[in-house]
Short mmCIF file of C-alpha atoms in Angstrom, two decimals:
data_model
loop_
_atom_site.label_atom_id
_atom_site.label_comp_id
_atom_site.label_asym_id
_atom_site.label_seq_id
_atom_site.Cartn_x
_atom_site.Cartn_y
_atom_site.Cartn_z
CA MET A 18 1.79 -47.85 33.67
CA LYS A 19 -0.85 -46.99 31.19
CA ILE A 20 -3.53 -49.63 30.78
CA ALA A 21 -6.31 -50.08 28.28
CA LEU A 22 -9.40 -52.13 29.21
CA ILE A 23 -11.27 -54.20 26.66
CA GLY A 24 -14.50 -55.37 28.16
CA TYR A 25 -16.18 -53.45 30.94
CA GLY A 26 -18.40 -55.88 32.79
CA LYS A 27 -17.90 -57.03 36.36
CA MET A 28 -14.36 -58.23 35.59
CA GLY A 29 -13.48 -55.04 33.75
CA HIS A 30 -14.69 -52.90 36.62
CA MET A 31 -12.68 -54.99 39.18
CA ILE A 32 -9.57 -54.86 37.06
CA GLU A 33 -9.93 -51.05 36.84
CA SER A 34 -10.23 -50.90 40.68
CA ILE A 35 -7.21 -52.99 41.36
CA ALA A 36 -5.14 -51.19 38.69
CA LEU A 37 -5.79 -47.86 40.13
CA GLN A 38 -5.06 -49.08 43.64
CA ARG A 39 -1.67 -50.29 42.37
CA GLY A 40 -0.87 -46.88 40.95
CA HIS A 41 -1.65 -47.36 37.27
CA GLU A 42 -3.60 -45.19 34.84
CA ILE A 43 -6.58 -46.28 32.85
CA VAL A 44 -6.22 -44.44 29.46
CA CYS A 45 -8.95 -46.18 27.50
CA ILE A 46 -11.98 -48.31 28.13
CA ILE A 47 -13.55 -50.22 25.24
CA ASP A 48 -16.82 -52.03 25.34
CA GLN A 49 -19.30 -53.23 22.70
CA ASN A 50 -20.75 -49.67 22.13
CA ASN A 51 -17.39 -47.93 21.37
CA LEU A 52 -15.30 -50.23 19.30
CA ASP A 53 -14.07 -47.25 17.24
CA GLU A 54 -11.81 -46.43 20.32
CA PHE A 55 -9.38 -49.18 19.04
CA GLU A 56 -8.36 -46.54 16.49
CA SER A 57 -7.88 -43.63 19.14
CA LYS A 58 -4.75 -42.12 20.25
CA ALA A 59 -5.59 -42.84 23.83
CA PHE A 60 -5.74 -46.67 23.05
CA ALA A 61 -2.53 -46.40 21.24
CA SER A 62 -0.82 -44.75 24.20
CA ALA A 63 -1.43 -47.73 26.38
CA ASP A 64 1.56 -49.79 27.57
CA VAL A 65 -0.70 -52.88 27.71
CA ALA A 66 -4.31 -53.82 27.08
CA ILE A 67 -6.30 -56.24 29.35
CA GLU A 68 -9.02 -58.13 27.47
CA PHE A 69 -11.92 -59.94 29.18
CA THR A 70 -14.83 -60.22 26.74
CA THR A 71 -16.61 -63.09 24.96
CA PRO A 72 -15.52 -66.14 22.96
CA GLN A 73 -17.07 -64.57 19.95
CA THR A 74 -15.22 -61.31 20.13
CA ALA A 75 -11.85 -62.05 21.72
CA GLU A 76 -9.79 -62.93 18.52
CA GLN A 77 -10.91 -59.71 16.73
CA ASN A 78 -10.20 -57.64 19.79
CA ILE A 79 -6.69 -58.96 19.99
CA LEU A 80 -5.93 -58.41 16.40
CA ARG A 81 -7.20 -54.83 16.59
CA THR A 82 -4.98 -54.38 19.70
CA TRP A 83 -1.89 -55.71 17.87
CA LYS A 84 -2.76 -53.36 14.97
CA ALA A 85 -2.38 -50.41 17.38
CA GLY A 86 0.93 -51.81 18.56
CA VAL A 87 -0.27 -52.61 22.16
CA PRO A 88 0.64 -55.83 23.99
CA VAL A 89 -2.39 -57.86 25.24
CA VAL A 90 -3.26 -59.74 28.41
CA CYS A 91 -6.24 -61.91 27.62
CA GLY A 92 -8.49 -63.86 30.01
CA THR A 93 -11.32 -64.79 27.75
CA THR A 94 -11.83 -68.55 27.39
CA GLY A 95 -14.04 -70.81 25.19
CA TRP A 96 -12.43 -70.13 21.86
CA ASP A 97 -9.56 -71.45 19.71
CA ILE A 98 -6.45 -69.40 20.44
CA ALA A 99 -4.15 -71.66 18.26
CA PRO A 100 -4.27 -69.40 15.18
CA LEU A 101 -3.13 -66.36 17.09
CA LYS A 102 -0.24 -68.31 18.66
CA GLN A 103 0.89 -69.19 15.06
CA GLN A 104 0.76 -65.59 14.09
CA LEU A 105 3.12 -64.79 17.11
CA LEU A 106 5.67 -67.20 15.68
CA HIS A 107 5.87 -65.16 12.42
CA HIS A 108 5.55 -61.67 13.99
CA PRO A 109 7.97 -61.67 16.90
CA THR A 110 7.30 -58.04 17.77
CA LEU A 111 3.65 -58.83 18.84
CA SER A 112 2.87 -60.02 22.36
CA LEU A 113 0.27 -61.79 24.25
CA VAL A 114 -0.25 -63.34 27.71
CA TRP A 115 -3.09 -65.75 27.84
CA SER A 116 -4.34 -67.99 30.64
CA SER A 117 -7.49 -69.99 31.28
CA ASN A 118 -7.26 -68.62 34.91
CA TYR A 119 -5.27 -65.73 36.43
CA SER A 120 -5.88 -66.77 40.06
CA ILE A 121 -2.59 -67.57 41.84
CA GLY A 122 -4.56 -70.23 43.85
CA VAL A 123 -5.79 -71.89 40.72
CA ASN A 124 -2.30 -71.92 39.17
CA ILE A 125 -1.11 -73.71 42.31
CA LEU A 126 -3.90 -76.20 41.83
CA PHE A 127 -2.77 -76.65 38.19
CA ALA A 128 0.69 -77.67 39.43
CA ILE A 129 -0.76 -79.99 42.04
CA ASN A 130 -3.14 -81.61 39.49
CA LYS A 131 -0.25 -82.18 36.96
CA GLN A 132 1.82 -83.85 39.65
CA LEU A 133 -1.02 -85.94 40.98
CA ALA A 134 -2.02 -87.10 37.37
CA LYS A 135 1.63 -88.19 36.82
CA LEU A 136 1.51 -90.27 40.07
CA MET A 137 -1.76 -91.84 38.97
CA ASP A 138 -0.23 -93.19 35.89
CA SER A 139 0.89 -96.12 37.93
CA TYR A 140 -2.53 -96.73 39.51
CA PRO A 141 -5.11 -97.60 36.83
CA GLU A 142 -7.62 -98.71 39.52
CA TYR A 143 -8.36 -94.94 40.16
CA THR A 144 -10.89 -93.23 37.95
CA PRO A 145 -10.81 -89.47 37.70
CA HIS A 146 -13.92 -87.16 37.69
CA MET A 147 -14.09 -83.49 37.53
CA THR A 148 -16.89 -80.94 38.47
CA GLU A 149 -16.75 -77.22 37.88
CA VAL A 150 -19.35 -74.75 39.15
CA HIS A 151 -19.73 -71.13 37.94
CA HIS A 152 -22.24 -68.28 37.83
CA ILE A 153 -25.18 -68.41 35.48
CA HIS A 154 -23.58 -65.71 33.23
CA LYS A 155 -20.58 -67.80 32.17
CA LEU A 156 -20.77 -68.56 28.47
CA ASP A 157 -18.39 -71.47 27.97
CA ALA A 158 -18.82 -74.96 29.47
CA PRO A 159 -16.56 -76.78 30.49
CA SER A 160 -14.70 -73.75 31.73
CA GLY A 161 -11.24 -72.94 30.38
CA THR A 162 -9.82 -73.89 33.83
CA ALA A 163 -11.46 -77.26 33.71
CA LYS A 164 -9.96 -77.86 30.27
CA THR A 165 -6.58 -76.95 31.57
CA LEU A 166 -6.92 -79.47 34.36
CA GLN A 167 -8.26 -82.18 31.97
CA GLU A 168 -5.31 -81.63 29.65
CA ALA A 169 -2.84 -82.55 32.52
CA ILE A 170 -4.82 -85.73 33.21
CA GLY A 171 -5.09 -86.75 29.65
CA ASP A 172 -7.86 -88.08 27.29
CA ASP A 173 -6.93 -91.59 28.12
CA ARG A 174 -8.12 -91.07 31.68
CA LEU A 175 -10.64 -88.20 31.52
CA LYS A 176 -12.38 -86.90 28.40
CA ILE A 177 -13.80 -83.33 28.03
CA LYS A 178 -17.33 -84.69 27.67
CA ASP A 179 -17.13 -86.39 31.04
CA ILE A 180 -16.58 -83.09 32.99
CA GLU A 181 -19.65 -82.04 34.97
CA SER A 182 -20.40 -78.28 34.49
CA ILE A 183 -22.83 -76.57 36.86
CA ARG A 184 -24.14 -73.07 36.39
CA GLU A 185 -25.87 -71.54 39.46
CA GLY A 186 -26.26 -68.19 41.15
CA GLU A 187 -23.22 -65.90 41.27
CA VAL A 188 -20.57 -68.59 42.07
CA ALA A 189 -17.18 -67.14 41.18
CA GLY A 190 -15.71 -70.59 40.40
CA ILE A 191 -15.30 -74.01 42.06
CA HIS A 192 -13.09 -76.74 40.47
CA THR A 193 -12.75 -80.13 42.00
CA VAL A 194 -10.80 -83.16 40.73
CA VAL A 195 -11.59 -86.55 42.24
CA TRP A 196 -9.72 -89.86 41.90
CA ASP A 197 -12.04 -92.63 43.04
CA SER A 198 -11.28 -96.34 43.61
CA GLU A 199 -13.07 -99.21 45.40
CA ILE A 200 -11.22 -98.61 48.60
CA ASP A 201 -10.71 -94.83 48.78
CA THR A 202 -11.05 -91.35 47.17
CA ILE A 203 -8.59 -88.61 46.55
CA SER A 204 -9.70 -85.12 45.80
CA ILE A 205 -8.34 -81.71 45.13
CA SER A 206 -10.34 -78.51 44.90
CA HIS A 207 -10.13 -74.73 44.57
CA SER A 208 -13.02 -72.33 45.48
CA ALA A 209 -12.79 -68.75 44.54
CA LYS A 210 -14.49 -66.39 46.98
CA SER A 211 -14.85 -63.55 44.46
CA ARG A 212 -13.56 -62.43 41.11
CA LYS A 213 -10.81 -60.29 42.84
CA GLY A 214 -8.13 -62.96 42.53
CA PHE A 215 -8.61 -63.23 38.82
CA ALA A 216 -8.53 -59.48 38.41
CA LEU A 217 -5.41 -59.13 40.55
CA GLY A 218 -3.68 -61.77 38.66
CA ALA A 219 -4.54 -60.07 35.29
CA VAL A 220 -3.00 -56.70 36.56
CA ILE A 221 0.15 -58.51 37.83
CA ALA A 222 0.41 -60.26 34.34
CA ALA A 223 0.13 -56.77 32.71
CA GLU A 224 2.86 -55.39 34.90
CA TRP A 225 5.05 -58.39 34.01
CA MET A 226 4.18 -58.08 30.26
CA LYS A 227 5.41 -54.50 29.85
CA GLY A 228 8.36 -54.61 27.40
CA LYS A 229 8.09 -58.27 26.40
CA THR A 230 7.15 -59.79 23.10
CA GLY A 231 5.91 -63.23 21.94
CA TRP A 232 3.51 -65.81 23.64
CA HIS A 233 3.46 -66.23 27.41
CA ASP A 234 1.27 -68.09 29.86
CA PHE A 235 0.48 -66.94 33.35
CA SER A 236 2.64 -69.77 34.79
CA GLU A 237 5.62 -67.83 33.61
CA VAL A 238 4.43 -64.73 35.41
CA ILE A 239 4.14 -66.38 38.82
CA SER A 240 7.17 -68.69 38.57
#
């Protein structure tokens, strides 16, 4: 499969390495210094593009990719993706996979968190709290993963502003959900050892995405 990379930081380099290991070809790499490559034949030849950039640039990157007729796997968080989802409703030939986290382990955490939150509806004596820890280079806070976890719990139990975000060192990502009461505490947590899990998930999503159209979430990919 021919893959184009949009964003060539640490994630982009790791995605490149994993894609090559899995037998794919990187036909184009776009970073902030060569945006004109969106118009290139090499970029248009890609079966799919994988986008990991910044909240300020993600939307325009996806629009440029669609203009070239290339499907997109996007892992950038911290921006409003709703307008692009609406575009997909009116342009069924376009395609996008987006997720707040491409780690298989985190998506298992999503499923556990959703089920636990449902069970806790019957136990108002428990109060939820969430902490997320990331490296100092991460631009958005709370993280997209934390927001996804919070959505499953609901604003009536846990509001976005009550999520504790910590930025330190080169931490790949730690997310912990705690339900606390006077008599005991329940907690679920995921700790990433490196960015490799996110990069692998993005490549798997790209493999799955080939030939598909419309809006998709990573939960469809791993189900």
